[in-house]
PDB file of C-alpha atoms in Angstrom:
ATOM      1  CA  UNK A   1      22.515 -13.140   0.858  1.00 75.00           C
ATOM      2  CA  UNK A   2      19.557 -11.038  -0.730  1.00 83.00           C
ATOM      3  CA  UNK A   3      19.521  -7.642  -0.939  1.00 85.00           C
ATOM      4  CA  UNK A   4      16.185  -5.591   0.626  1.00 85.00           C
ATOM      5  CA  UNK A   5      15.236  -4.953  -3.277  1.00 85.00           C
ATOM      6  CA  UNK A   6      15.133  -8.119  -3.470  1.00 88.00           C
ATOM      7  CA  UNK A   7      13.565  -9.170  -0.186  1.00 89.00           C
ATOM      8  CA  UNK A   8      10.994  -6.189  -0.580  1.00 88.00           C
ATOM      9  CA  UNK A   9       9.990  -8.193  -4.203  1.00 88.00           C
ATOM     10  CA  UNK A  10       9.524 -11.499  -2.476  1.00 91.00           C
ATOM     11  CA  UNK A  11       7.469  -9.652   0.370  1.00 90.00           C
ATOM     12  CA  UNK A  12       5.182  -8.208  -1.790  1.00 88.00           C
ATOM     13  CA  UNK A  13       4.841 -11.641  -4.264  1.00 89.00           C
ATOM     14  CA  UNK A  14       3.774 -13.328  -0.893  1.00 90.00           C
ATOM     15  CA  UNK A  15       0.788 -10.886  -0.418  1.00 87.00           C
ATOM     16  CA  UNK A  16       0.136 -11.417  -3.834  1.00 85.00           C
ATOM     17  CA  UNK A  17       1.575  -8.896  -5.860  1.00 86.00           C
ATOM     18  CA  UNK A  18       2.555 -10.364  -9.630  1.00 86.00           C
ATOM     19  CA  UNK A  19       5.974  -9.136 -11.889  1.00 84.00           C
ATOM     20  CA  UNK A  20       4.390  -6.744 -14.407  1.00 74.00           C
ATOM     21  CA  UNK A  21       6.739  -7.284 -17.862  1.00 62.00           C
ATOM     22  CA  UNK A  22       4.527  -5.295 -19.934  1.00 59.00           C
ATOM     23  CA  UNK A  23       5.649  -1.682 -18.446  1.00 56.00           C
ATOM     24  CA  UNK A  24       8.736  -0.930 -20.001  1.00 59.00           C
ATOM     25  CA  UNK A  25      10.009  -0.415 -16.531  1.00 64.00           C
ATOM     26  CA  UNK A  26       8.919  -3.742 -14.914  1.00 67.00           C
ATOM     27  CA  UNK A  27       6.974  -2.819 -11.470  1.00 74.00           C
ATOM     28  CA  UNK A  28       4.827  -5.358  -9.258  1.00 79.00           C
ATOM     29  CA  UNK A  29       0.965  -4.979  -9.102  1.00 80.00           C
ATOM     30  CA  UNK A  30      -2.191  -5.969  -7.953  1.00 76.00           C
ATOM     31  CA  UNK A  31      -5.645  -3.932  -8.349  1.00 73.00           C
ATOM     32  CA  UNK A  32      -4.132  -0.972 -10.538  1.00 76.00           C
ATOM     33  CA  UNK A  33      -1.084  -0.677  -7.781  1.00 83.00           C
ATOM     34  CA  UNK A  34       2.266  -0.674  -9.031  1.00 85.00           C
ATOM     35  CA  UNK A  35       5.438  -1.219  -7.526  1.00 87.00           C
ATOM     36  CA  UNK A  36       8.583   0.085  -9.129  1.00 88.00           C
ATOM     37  CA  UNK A  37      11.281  -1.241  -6.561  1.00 85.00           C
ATOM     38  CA  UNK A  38      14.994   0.756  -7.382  1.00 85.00           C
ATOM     39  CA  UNK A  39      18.135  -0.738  -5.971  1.00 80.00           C
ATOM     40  CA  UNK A  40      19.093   2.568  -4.154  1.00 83.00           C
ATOM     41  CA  UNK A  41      15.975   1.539  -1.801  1.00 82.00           C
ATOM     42  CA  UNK A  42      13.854   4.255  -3.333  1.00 88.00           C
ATOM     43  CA  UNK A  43      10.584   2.768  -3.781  1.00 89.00           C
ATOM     44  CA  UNK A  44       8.108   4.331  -6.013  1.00 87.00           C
ATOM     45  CA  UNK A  45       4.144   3.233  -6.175  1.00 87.00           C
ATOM     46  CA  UNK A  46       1.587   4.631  -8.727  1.00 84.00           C
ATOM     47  CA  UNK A  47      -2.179   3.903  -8.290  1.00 79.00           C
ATOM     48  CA  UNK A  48      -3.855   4.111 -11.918  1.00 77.00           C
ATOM     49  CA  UNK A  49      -7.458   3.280 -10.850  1.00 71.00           C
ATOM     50  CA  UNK A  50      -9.874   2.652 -14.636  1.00 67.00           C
ATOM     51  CA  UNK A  51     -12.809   4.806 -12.410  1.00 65.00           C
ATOM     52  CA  UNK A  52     -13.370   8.117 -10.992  1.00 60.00           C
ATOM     53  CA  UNK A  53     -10.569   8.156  -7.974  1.00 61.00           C
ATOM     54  CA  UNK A  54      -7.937  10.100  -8.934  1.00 65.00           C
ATOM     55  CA  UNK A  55      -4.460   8.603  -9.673  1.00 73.00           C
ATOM     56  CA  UNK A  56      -2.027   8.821  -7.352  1.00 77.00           C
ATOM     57  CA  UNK A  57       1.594   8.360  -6.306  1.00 84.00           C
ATOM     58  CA  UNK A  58       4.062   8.310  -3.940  1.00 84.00           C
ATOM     59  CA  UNK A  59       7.680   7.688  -3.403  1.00 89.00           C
ATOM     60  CA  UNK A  60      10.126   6.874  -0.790  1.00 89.00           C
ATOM     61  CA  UNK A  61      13.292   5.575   0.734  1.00 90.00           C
ATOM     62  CA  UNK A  62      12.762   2.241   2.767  1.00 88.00           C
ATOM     63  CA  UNK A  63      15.205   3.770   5.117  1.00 87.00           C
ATOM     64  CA  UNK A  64      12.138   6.579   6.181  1.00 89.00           C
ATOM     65  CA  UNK A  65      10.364   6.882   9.326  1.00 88.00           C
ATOM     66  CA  UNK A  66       6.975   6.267   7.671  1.00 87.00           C
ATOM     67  CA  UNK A  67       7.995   3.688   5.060  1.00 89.00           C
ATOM     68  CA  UNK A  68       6.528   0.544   6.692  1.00 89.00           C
ATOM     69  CA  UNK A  69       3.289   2.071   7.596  1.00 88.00           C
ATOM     70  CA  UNK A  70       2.701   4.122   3.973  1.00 86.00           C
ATOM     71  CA  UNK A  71       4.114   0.707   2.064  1.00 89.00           C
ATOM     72  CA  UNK A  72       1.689  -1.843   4.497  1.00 88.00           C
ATOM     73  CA  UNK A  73      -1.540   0.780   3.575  1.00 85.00           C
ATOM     74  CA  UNK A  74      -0.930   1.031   0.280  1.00 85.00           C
ATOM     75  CA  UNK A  75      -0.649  -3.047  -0.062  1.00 86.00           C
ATOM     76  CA  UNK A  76      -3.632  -2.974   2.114  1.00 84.00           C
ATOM     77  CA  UNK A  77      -5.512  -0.745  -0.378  1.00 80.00           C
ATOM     78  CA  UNK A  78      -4.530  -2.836  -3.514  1.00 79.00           C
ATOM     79  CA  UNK A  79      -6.134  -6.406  -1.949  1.00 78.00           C
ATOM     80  CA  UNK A  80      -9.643  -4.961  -1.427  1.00 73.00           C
ATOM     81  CA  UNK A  81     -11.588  -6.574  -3.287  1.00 67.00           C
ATOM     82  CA  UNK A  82     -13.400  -3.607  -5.218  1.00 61.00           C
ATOM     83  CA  UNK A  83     -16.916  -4.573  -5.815  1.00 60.00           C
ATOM     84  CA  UNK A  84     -19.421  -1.788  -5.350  1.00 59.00           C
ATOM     85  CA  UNK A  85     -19.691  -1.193  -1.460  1.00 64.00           C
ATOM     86  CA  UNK A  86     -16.573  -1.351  -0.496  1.00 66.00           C
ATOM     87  CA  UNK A  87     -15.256   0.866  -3.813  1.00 64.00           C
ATOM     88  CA  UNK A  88     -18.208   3.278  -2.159  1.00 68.00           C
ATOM     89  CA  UNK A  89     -16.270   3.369   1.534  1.00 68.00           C
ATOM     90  CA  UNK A  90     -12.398   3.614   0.291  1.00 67.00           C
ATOM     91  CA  UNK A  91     -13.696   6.406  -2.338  1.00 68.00           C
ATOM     92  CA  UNK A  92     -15.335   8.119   0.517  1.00 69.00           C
ATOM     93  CA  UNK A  93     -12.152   7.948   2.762  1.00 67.00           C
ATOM     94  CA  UNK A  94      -9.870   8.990   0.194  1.00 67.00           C
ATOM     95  CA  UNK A  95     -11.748  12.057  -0.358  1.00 67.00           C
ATOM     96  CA  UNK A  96     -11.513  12.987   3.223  1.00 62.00           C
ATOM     97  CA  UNK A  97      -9.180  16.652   3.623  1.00 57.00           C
ATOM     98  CA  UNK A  98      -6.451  14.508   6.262  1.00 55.00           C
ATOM     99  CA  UNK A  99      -6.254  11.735   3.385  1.00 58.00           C
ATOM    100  CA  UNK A 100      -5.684  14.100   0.466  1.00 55.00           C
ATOM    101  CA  UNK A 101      -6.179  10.941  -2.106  1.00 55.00           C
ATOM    102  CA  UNK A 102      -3.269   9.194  -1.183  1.00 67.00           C
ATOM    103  CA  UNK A 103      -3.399   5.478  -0.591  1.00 68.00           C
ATOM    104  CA  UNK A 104      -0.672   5.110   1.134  1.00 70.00           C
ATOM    105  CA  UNK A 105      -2.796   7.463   4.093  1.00 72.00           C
ATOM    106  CA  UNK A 106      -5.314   5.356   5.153  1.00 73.00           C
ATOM    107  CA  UNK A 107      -3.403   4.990   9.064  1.00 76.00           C
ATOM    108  CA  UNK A 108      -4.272   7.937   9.444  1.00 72.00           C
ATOM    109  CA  UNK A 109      -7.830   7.497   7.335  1.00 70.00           C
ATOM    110  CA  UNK A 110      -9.083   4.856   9.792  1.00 73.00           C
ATOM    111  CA  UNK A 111      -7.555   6.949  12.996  1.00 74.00           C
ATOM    112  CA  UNK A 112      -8.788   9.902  12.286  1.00 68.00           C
ATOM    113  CA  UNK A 113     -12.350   8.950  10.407  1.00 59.00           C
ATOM    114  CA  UNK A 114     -15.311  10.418  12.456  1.00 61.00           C
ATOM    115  CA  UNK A 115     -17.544   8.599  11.023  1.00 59.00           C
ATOM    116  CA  UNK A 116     -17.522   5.249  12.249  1.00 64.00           C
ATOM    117  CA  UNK A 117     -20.286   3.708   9.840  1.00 72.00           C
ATOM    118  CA  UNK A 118     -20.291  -0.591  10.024  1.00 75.00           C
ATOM    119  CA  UNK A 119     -18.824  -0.679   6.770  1.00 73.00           C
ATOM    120  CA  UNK A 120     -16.181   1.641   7.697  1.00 75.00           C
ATOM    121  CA  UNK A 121     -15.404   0.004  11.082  1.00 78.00           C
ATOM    122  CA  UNK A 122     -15.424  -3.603   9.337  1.00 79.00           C
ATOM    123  CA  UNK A 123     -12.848  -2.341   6.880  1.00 78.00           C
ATOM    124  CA  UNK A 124     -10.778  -0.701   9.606  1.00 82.00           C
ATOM    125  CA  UNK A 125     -10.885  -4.274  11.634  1.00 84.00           C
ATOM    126  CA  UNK A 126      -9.199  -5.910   8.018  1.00 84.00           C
ATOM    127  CA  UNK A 127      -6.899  -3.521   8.130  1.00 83.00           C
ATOM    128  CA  UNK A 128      -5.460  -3.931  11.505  1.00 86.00           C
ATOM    129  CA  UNK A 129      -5.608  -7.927  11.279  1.00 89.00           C
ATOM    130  CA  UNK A 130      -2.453  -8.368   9.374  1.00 89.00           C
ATOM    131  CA  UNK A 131      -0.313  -5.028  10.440  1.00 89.00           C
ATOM    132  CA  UNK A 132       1.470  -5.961  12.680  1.00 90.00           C
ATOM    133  CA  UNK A 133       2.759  -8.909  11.248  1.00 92.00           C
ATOM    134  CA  UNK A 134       3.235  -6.948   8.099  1.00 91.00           C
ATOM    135  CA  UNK A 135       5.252  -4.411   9.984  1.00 91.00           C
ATOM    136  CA  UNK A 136       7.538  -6.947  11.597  1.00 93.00           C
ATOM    137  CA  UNK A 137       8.604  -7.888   8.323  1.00 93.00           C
ATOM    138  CA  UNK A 138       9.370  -4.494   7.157  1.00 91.00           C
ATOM    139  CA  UNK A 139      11.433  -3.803   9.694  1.00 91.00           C
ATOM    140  CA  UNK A 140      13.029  -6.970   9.545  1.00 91.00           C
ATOM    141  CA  UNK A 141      13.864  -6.449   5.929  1.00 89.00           C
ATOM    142  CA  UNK A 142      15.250  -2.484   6.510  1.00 86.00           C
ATOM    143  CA  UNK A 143      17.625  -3.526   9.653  1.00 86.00           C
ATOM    144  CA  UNK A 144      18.922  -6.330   7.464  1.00 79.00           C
ATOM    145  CA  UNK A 145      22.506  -5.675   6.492  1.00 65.00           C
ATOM    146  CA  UNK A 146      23.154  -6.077   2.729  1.00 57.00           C
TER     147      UNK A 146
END
């Protein structure tokens, strides 16, 4: 039987997430996300953008309230496709007061944004698509006995 560690790796390879080797502690990334999954359950993610948003990280046990929804965001955030209008939008949202930069936020981001531009709206829409089924698995994966 796998172990959440493990099932958490395979989740995140199926949304397209690839082993990082060259960190000298391996992680999983996509788009400047990374991954570093620990066997206690504590999973750490760093965001190390190459532009002006600020890097920024966050850490938790898969066993917390608010894992699923910060873990499904910030997997959310890393598979938009940054070219220069959507980079515009998530830069803006980030730098809202409720977001405080973090990427792992953007539930409450899209809840909570009062300005409901077409852009923003469009990338709220992508975000619900795949939630709940992303959420199902989560849980799935944290009730699992190892």
């Amino acid at each position: 039987m796998r172990t959440k560690t493990e099932q958490l790796k395979e989740l995140l390879f199926d949304w397209g997430f690839r082993e990082d080797v060259c960190e000298k502690s391996p992680s999983l990334s996509q788009n400047y996300v990374h991954f570093f999954i620990e066997e206690d359950g504590v999973v750490i993610c760093k965001y190390i953008p190459p532009h002006n948003i600020r890097r920024t990280e966050w850490s938790a046990n898969i066993k917390d309230e608010d894992f699923g929804i910060r873990f499904y965001s910030t997997v959310f955030f890393s598979r938009i496709e940054f070219h220069y209008h959507n980079f515009a939008i998530m830069r803006y949202l980030l730098q809202l007061k409720f977001a405080d930069g973090g990427i792992d936020s953007l539930e409450i981001v899209f809840s909570l944004t009062s300005c409901k531009g077409k852009k923003i709206k469009e990338q709220s829409m992508i975000y619900n698509l795949d939630k709940k089924y992303f959420l199902k698995q989560i849980t799935s994966i944290v009730t699992n006995h190892d």
